[in-house]
PDB file of C-alpha atoms in Angstrom:
ATOM      1  CA  MET L   1      95.055  41.519 107.328  1.00 56.00           C
ATOM      2  CA  LYS L   2      94.182  42.008 103.661  1.00 68.00           C
ATOM      3  CA  SER L   3      91.290  44.308 104.484  1.00 70.00           C
ATOM      4  CA  GLU L   4      93.568  46.317 106.825  1.00 73.00           C
ATOM      5  CA  THR L   5      96.113  46.792 104.023  1.00 76.00           C
ATOM      6  CA  LYS L   6      93.341  47.772 101.650  1.00 75.00           C
ATOM      7  CA  LYS L   7      92.081  50.372 104.138  1.00 73.00           C
ATOM      8  CA  ASN L   8      95.583  51.787 104.576  1.00 71.00           C
ATOM      9  CA  ILE L   9      96.024  52.070 100.806  1.00 75.00           C
ATOM     10  CA  LEU L  10      92.642  53.810 100.547  1.00 74.00           C
ATOM     11  CA  MET L  11      93.605  56.218 103.339  1.00 71.00           C
ATOM     12  CA  ILE L  12      96.884  57.076 101.624  1.00 71.00           C
ATOM     13  CA  PHE L  13      95.003  57.584  98.357  1.00 74.00           C
ATOM     14  CA  ALA L  14      92.418  59.786 100.110  1.00 71.00           C
ATOM     15  CA  TYR L  15      95.084  61.987 101.705  1.00 69.00           C
ATOM     16  CA  THR L  16      96.954  62.254  98.420  1.00 72.00           C
ATOM     17  CA  LEU L  17      93.706  63.215  96.712  1.00 73.00           C
ATOM     18  CA  PHE L  18      93.004  65.870  99.367  1.00 69.00           C
ATOM     19  CA  ALA L  19      96.514  67.286  98.994  1.00 66.00           C
ATOM     20  CA  GLY L  20      96.051  67.410  95.218  1.00 70.00           C
ATOM     21  CA  ILE L  21      92.709  69.171  95.599  1.00 72.00           C
ATOM     22  CA  TRP L  22      94.241  71.828  97.901  1.00 66.00           C
ATOM     23  CA  CYS L  23      97.120  72.390  95.477  1.00 68.00           C
ATOM     24  CA  ALA L  24      94.603  72.766  92.644  1.00 70.00           C
ATOM     25  CA  ILE L  25      92.535  75.242  94.692  1.00 69.00           C
ATOM     26  CA  GLY L  26      95.650  77.272  95.479  1.00 65.00           C
ATOM     27  CA  PHE L  27      96.840  77.284  91.876  1.00 68.00           C
ATOM     28  CA  ALA L  28      93.384  78.147  90.509  1.00 66.00           C
ATOM     29  CA  THR L  29      93.030  80.960  93.050  1.00 64.00           C
ATOM     30  CA  LEU L  30      96.410  82.411  92.106  1.00 64.00           C
ATOM     31  CA  ILE L  31      95.587  82.281  88.388  1.00 63.00           C
ATOM     32  CA  PHE L  32      92.187  83.823  89.090  1.00 62.00           C
ATOM     33  CA  PHE L  33      93.749  86.817  90.820  1.00 60.00           C
ATOM     34  CA  ILE L  34      96.513  87.383  88.314  1.00 59.00           C
ATOM     35  CA  ILE L  35      94.473  87.297  85.100  1.00 55.00           C
ATOM     36  CA  SER L  36      90.912  88.072  86.110  1.00 54.00           C
ATOM     37  CA  ASP L  37      89.257  91.319  85.074  1.00 48.00           C
ATOM     38  CA  PHE L  38      86.645  90.546  87.730  1.00 47.00           C
ATOM     39  CA  ILE L  39      89.107  91.391  90.499  1.00 50.00           C
ATOM     40  CA  ARG L  40      90.133  94.603  88.775  1.00 47.00           C
ATOM     41  CA  SER L  41      86.535  95.744  88.514  1.00 46.00           C
ATOM     42  CA  CYS L  42      85.165  94.733  91.922  1.00 48.00           C
ATOM     43  CA  GLY L  43      87.267  96.697  94.329  1.00 47.00           C
ATOM     44  CA  ASN L  44      89.686  95.969  97.127  1.00 50.00           C
ATOM     45  CA  GLY L  45      87.131  94.416  99.446  1.00 55.00           C
ATOM     46  CA  ILE L  46      86.688  91.561  97.004  1.00 55.00           C
ATOM     47  CA  LEU L  47      90.145  90.219  97.919  1.00 59.00           C
ATOM     48  CA  LYS L  48      89.063  89.751 101.508  1.00 61.00           C
ATOM     49  CA  VAL L  49      85.595  88.430 100.660  1.00 64.00           C
ATOM     50  CA  PHE L  50      86.915  85.955  98.096  1.00 65.00           C
ATOM     51  CA  PHE L  51      89.454  84.441 100.474  1.00 64.00           C
ATOM     52  CA  ILE L  52      86.848  84.126 103.221  1.00 66.00           C
ATOM     53  CA  MET L  53      84.553  82.310 100.769  1.00 68.00           C
ATOM     54  CA  VAL L  54      87.358  79.963  99.663  1.00 68.00           C
ATOM     55  CA  PHE L  55      88.134  79.187 103.296  1.00 66.00           C
ATOM     56  CA  LEU L  56      84.483  78.494 104.139  1.00 69.00           C
ATOM     57  CA  CYS L  57      84.209  76.181 101.121  1.00 69.00           C
ATOM     58  CA  ALA L  58      87.377  74.414 102.232  1.00 66.00           C
ATOM     59  CA  VAL L  59      86.014  73.876 105.746  1.00 66.00           C
ATOM     60  CA  PHE L  60      82.690  72.636 104.345  1.00 68.00           C
ATOM     61  CA  PHE L  61      84.540  70.288 101.978  1.00 66.00           C
ATOM     62  CA  SER L  62      86.671  69.032 104.881  1.00 63.00           C
ATOM     63  CA  VAL L  63      83.624  68.276 107.016  1.00 65.00           C
ATOM     64  CA  LEU L  64      81.973  66.390 104.145  1.00 66.00           C
ATOM     65  CA  CYS L  65      85.100  64.345 103.505  1.00 64.00           C
ATOM     66  CA  CYS L  66      85.495  63.470 107.182  1.00 61.00           C
ATOM     67  CA  LYS L  67      82.009  61.963 107.278  1.00 62.00           C
ATOM     68  CA  LYS L  68      83.406  59.101 105.173  1.00 62.00           C
ATOM     69  CA  PHE L  69      85.634  57.913 108.020  1.00 62.00           C
ATOM     70  CA  LYS L  70      84.120  55.556 110.578  1.00 64.00           C
ATOM     71  CA  SER L  71      86.537  56.239 113.428  1.00 64.00           C
ATOM     72  CA  ASN L  72      85.997  59.449 115.395  1.00 67.00           C
ATOM     73  CA  ARG L  73      89.737  59.774 115.904  1.00 70.00           C
ATOM     74  CA  LYS L  74      90.370  59.582 112.148  1.00 68.00           C
ATOM     75  CA  LYS L  75      87.602  62.118 111.551  1.00 67.00           C
ATOM     76  CA  LEU L  76      89.116  64.543 114.022  1.00 68.00           C
ATOM     77  CA  ILE L  77      92.673  64.155 112.709  1.00 74.00           C
ATOM     78  CA  SER L  78      91.493  64.457 109.093  1.00 70.00           C
ATOM     79  CA  LEU L  79      89.418  67.526 109.858  1.00 69.00           C
ATOM     80  CA  ILE L  80      92.319  69.217 111.641  1.00 74.00           C
ATOM     81  CA  ILE L  81      94.741  68.402 108.807  1.00 75.00           C
ATOM     82  CA  LEU L  82      92.337  69.613 106.129  1.00 71.00           C
ATOM     83  CA  ILE L  83      91.453  72.848 107.914  1.00 71.00           C
ATOM     84  CA  ILE L  84      95.120  73.625 108.603  1.00 76.00           C
ATOM     85  CA  SER L  85      95.945  72.940 104.952  1.00 74.00           C
ATOM     86  CA  ALA L  86      93.043  75.173 103.859  1.00 71.00           C
ATOM     87  CA  VAL L  87      94.387  77.983 106.037  1.00 71.00           C
ATOM     88  CA  ALA L  88      97.920  77.450 104.709  1.00 75.00           C
ATOM     89  CA  VAL L  89      96.834  77.418 101.055  1.00 73.00           C
ATOM     90  CA  ASN L  90      94.582  80.435 101.541  1.00 69.00           C
ATOM     91  CA  ALA L  91      97.241  82.437 103.372  1.00 72.00           C
ATOM     92  CA  SER L  92      99.915  81.522 100.827  1.00 76.00           C
ATOM     93  CA  VAL L  93      97.831  82.495  97.830  1.00 73.00           C
ATOM     94  CA  PHE L  94      96.712  85.723  99.513  1.00 71.00           C
ATOM     95  CA  ALA L  95     100.335  86.577 100.326  1.00 74.00           C
ATOM     96  CA  LEU L  96     101.427  85.898  96.740  1.00 76.00           C
ATOM     97  CA  THR L  97      98.539  87.942  95.357  1.00 74.00           C
ATOM     98  CA  TYR L  98      99.156  90.840  97.737  1.00 75.00           C
ATOM     99  CA  THR L  99     102.890  90.762  96.974  1.00 79.00           C
ATOM    100  CA  TYR L 100     102.197  90.864  93.239  1.00 81.00           C
ATOM    101  CA  PHE L 101      99.835  93.838  93.484  1.00 80.00           C
ATOM    102  CA  SER L 102     101.755  95.758  96.161  1.00 84.00           C
ATOM    103  CA  HIS L 103     104.828  96.456  94.017  1.00 89.00           C
ATOM    104  CA  PHE L 104     104.496  99.767  92.182  1.00 93.00           C
ATOM    105  CA  THR L 105     105.285  99.955  88.497  1.00 92.00           C
ATOM    106  CA  LYS L 106     103.881 102.497  86.083  1.00 93.00           C
ATOM    107  CA  THR L 107     102.364  99.691  84.004  1.00 92.00           C
ATOM    108  CA  LYS L 108     100.612  98.068  86.976  1.00 91.00           C
ATOM    109  CA  TRP L 109      99.411 101.499  88.133  1.00 93.00           C
ATOM    110  CA  GLU L 110      97.847 102.219  84.754  1.00 91.00           C
ATOM    111  CA  ARG L 111      96.275  98.771  84.281  1.00 88.00           C
ATOM    112  CA  ASN L 112      94.999  98.016  87.789  1.00 85.00           C
ATOM    113  CA  GLU L 113      93.053 100.998  89.112  1.00 85.00           C
ATOM    114  CA  GLN L 114      91.091  98.889  91.612  1.00 81.00           C
ATOM    115  CA  VAL L 115      94.200  97.635  93.409  1.00 83.00           C
ATOM    116  CA  ARG L 116      96.310 100.804  93.363  1.00 89.00           C
ATOM    117  CA  ILE L 117      95.711 101.201  97.088  1.00 87.00           C
ATOM    118  CA  TYR L 118      98.051  98.258  97.678  1.00 85.00           C
ATOM    119  CA  MET L 119     100.817 100.012  95.691  1.00 91.00           C
ATOM    120  CA  ILE L 120     100.884 103.273  97.671  1.00 92.00           C
ATOM    121  CA  ASN L 121     103.482 102.203 100.279  1.00 90.00           C
ATOM    122  CA  ASP L 122     105.837 100.927  97.583  1.00 93.00           C
ATOM    123  CA  LEU L 123     105.219 104.045  95.450  1.00 95.00           C
ATOM    124  CA  GLU L 124     106.089 106.363  98.327  1.00 94.00           C
ATOM    125  CA  SER L 125     109.170 104.363  99.327  1.00 93.00           C
ATOM    126  CA  LYS L 126     110.534 104.330  95.745  1.00 94.00           C
ATOM    127  CA  HIS L 127     109.595 107.881  94.721  1.00 93.00           C
ATOM    128  CA  GLU L 128     109.758 111.055  96.780  1.00 93.00           C
ATOM    129  CA  ILE L 129     106.305 112.483  96.003  1.00 95.00           C
ATOM    130  CA  ILE L 130     106.655 115.611  98.134  1.00 95.00           C
ATOM    131  CA  GLY L 131     108.760 118.157  96.247  1.00 96.00           C
ATOM    132  CA  LYS L 132     107.992 116.865  92.743  1.00 96.00           C
ATOM    133  CA  SER L 133     106.532 119.191  90.145  1.00 96.00           C
ATOM    134  CA  GLU L 134     103.072 118.694  88.651  1.00 95.00           C
ATOM    135  CA  GLN L 135     104.630 117.441  85.413  1.00 96.00           C
ATOM    136  CA  GLU L 136     106.831 114.938  87.263  1.00 96.00           C
ATOM    137  CA  ILE L 137     103.761 113.572  89.036  1.00 96.00           C
ATOM    138  CA  ILE L 138     101.871 113.276  85.744  1.00 96.00           C
ATOM    139  CA  ASP L 139     104.870 111.537  84.159  1.00 96.00           C
ATOM    140  CA  LEU L 140     104.985 109.094  87.074  1.00 96.00           C
ATOM    141  CA  LEU L 141     101.268 108.434  87.711  1.00 96.00           C
ATOM    142  CA  GLY L 142      99.531 109.620  84.562  1.00 95.00           C
ATOM    143  CA  LYS L 143      96.607 111.990  84.296  1.00 95.00           C
ATOM    144  CA  PRO L 144      94.702 112.353  87.606  1.00 96.00           C
ATOM    145  CA  SER L 145      91.121 111.159  87.935  1.00 94.00           C
ATOM    146  CA  ASN L 146      90.124 114.594  89.199  1.00 94.00           C
ATOM    147  CA  VAL L 147      91.732 117.985  89.824  1.00 94.00           C
ATOM    148  CA  ALA L 148      90.232 119.821  92.799  1.00 92.00           C
ATOM    149  CA  GLU L 149      90.820 123.032  94.695  1.00 88.00           C
ATOM    150  CA  TYR L 150      90.891 122.468  98.483  1.00 76.00           C
ATOM    151  CA  GLY L 151      92.869 125.592  99.233  1.00 83.00           C
ATOM    152  CA  LEU L 152      95.671 124.025  97.205  1.00 88.00           C
ATOM    153  CA  LYS L 153      95.435 122.564  93.743  1.00 94.00           C
ATOM    154  CA  THR L 154      94.937 118.840  94.380  1.00 95.00           C
ATOM    155  CA  TYR L 155      95.363 115.899  92.021  1.00 96.00           C
ATOM    156  CA  GLU L 156      93.098 113.010  92.960  1.00 95.00           C
ATOM    157  CA  TYR L 157      94.018 109.541  91.709  1.00 95.00           C
ATOM    158  CA  TYR L 158      91.382 106.844  92.069  1.00 93.00           C
ATOM    159  CA  ILE L 159      92.981 103.879  93.882  1.00 90.00           C
ATOM    160  CA  GLY L 160      90.068 101.518  94.541  1.00 84.00           C
ATOM    161  CA  ASP L 161      86.977 100.854  96.596  1.00 79.00           C
ATOM    162  CA  ASP L 162      86.462  99.290 100.001  1.00 67.00           C
ATOM    163  CA  LEU L 163      83.175  97.494  99.420  1.00 63.00           C
ATOM    164  CA  ILE L 164      81.227 100.781  99.224  1.00 73.00           C
ATOM    165  CA  ASP L 165      83.158 104.044  99.083  1.00 80.00           C
ATOM    166  CA  PRO L 166      86.018 104.880  96.708  1.00 87.00           C
ATOM    167  CA  TYR L 167      89.507 105.808  97.853  1.00 89.00           C
ATOM    168  CA  THR L 168      91.689 108.454  96.219  1.00 93.00           C
ATOM    169  CA  TYR L 169      95.361 109.266  96.502  1.00 95.00           C
ATOM    170  CA  ASN L 170      95.517 113.048  96.826  1.00 96.00           C
ATOM    171  CA  ILE L 171      98.559 115.144  96.000  1.00 96.00           C
ATOM    172  CA  GLY L 172      98.349 118.845  96.910  1.00 95.00           C
ATOM    173  CA  PHE L 173     100.409 121.446  95.034  1.00 96.00           C
ATOM    174  CA  GLU L 174     101.561 124.903  96.005  1.00 93.00           C
ATOM    175  CA  ASN L 175     103.209 126.944  93.230  1.00 93.00           C
ATOM    176  CA  GLY L 176     103.389 123.778  91.092  1.00 94.00           C
ATOM    177  CA  ILE L 177     105.294 121.716  93.707  1.00 96.00           C
ATOM    178  CA  ALA L 178     103.776 118.791  95.652  1.00 96.00           C
ATOM    179  CA  LYS L 179     103.351 119.787  99.301  1.00 95.00           C
ATOM    180  CA  TYR L 180     101.388 116.801 100.626  1.00 94.00           C
ATOM    181  CA  ALA L 181     100.141 113.365  99.640  1.00 95.00           C
ATOM    182  CA  ASN L 182      97.458 111.355 101.415  1.00 94.00           C
ATOM    183  CA  ILE L 183      94.736 108.781 100.964  1.00 91.00           C
ATOM    184  CA  SER L 184      91.109 109.731 101.515  1.00 90.00           C
ATOM    185  CA  GLN L 185      87.831 107.886 101.318  1.00 85.00           C
ATOM    186  CA  HIS L 186      84.876 109.656  99.724  1.00 78.00           C
TER     187      HIS L 186
END
């Protein structure tokens, strides 16, 4: 009976330890995305790649931890719980990170060139781009990365990379008034 109680206490401790580890992973991941210059300089694809890597590490960690249990039933239950918690932590941190970067503010736009692509929907819902003058666009988004002539004068704003090719947010002007806005990959 004593050894059974000891095993139960150890199991409770192990599950508490696992829960603490997942909370720490989630918190560290969130901090990493909010303050890291690495994310800002590596492009949009890095968000997806990083979360896949965290998930794979979590699954690997779960499998290693389950090898400690002698009962196959306990191994299976532990593995399922740990993988579900890894998915939940990963999805939660990704959602928080995406939510943080997807809200347009002039300050975020200026400081986070690599993740501007996530801000476009919010930018367009808050500000009517079509119909604004060139100066209004510059006041809102700053100086464009490039000014091109594709039939119309076009301001190109760099908004990030998708693993290889860069994306730009293009605003075309006719007689100094924005006539179109779109995203293109170069």
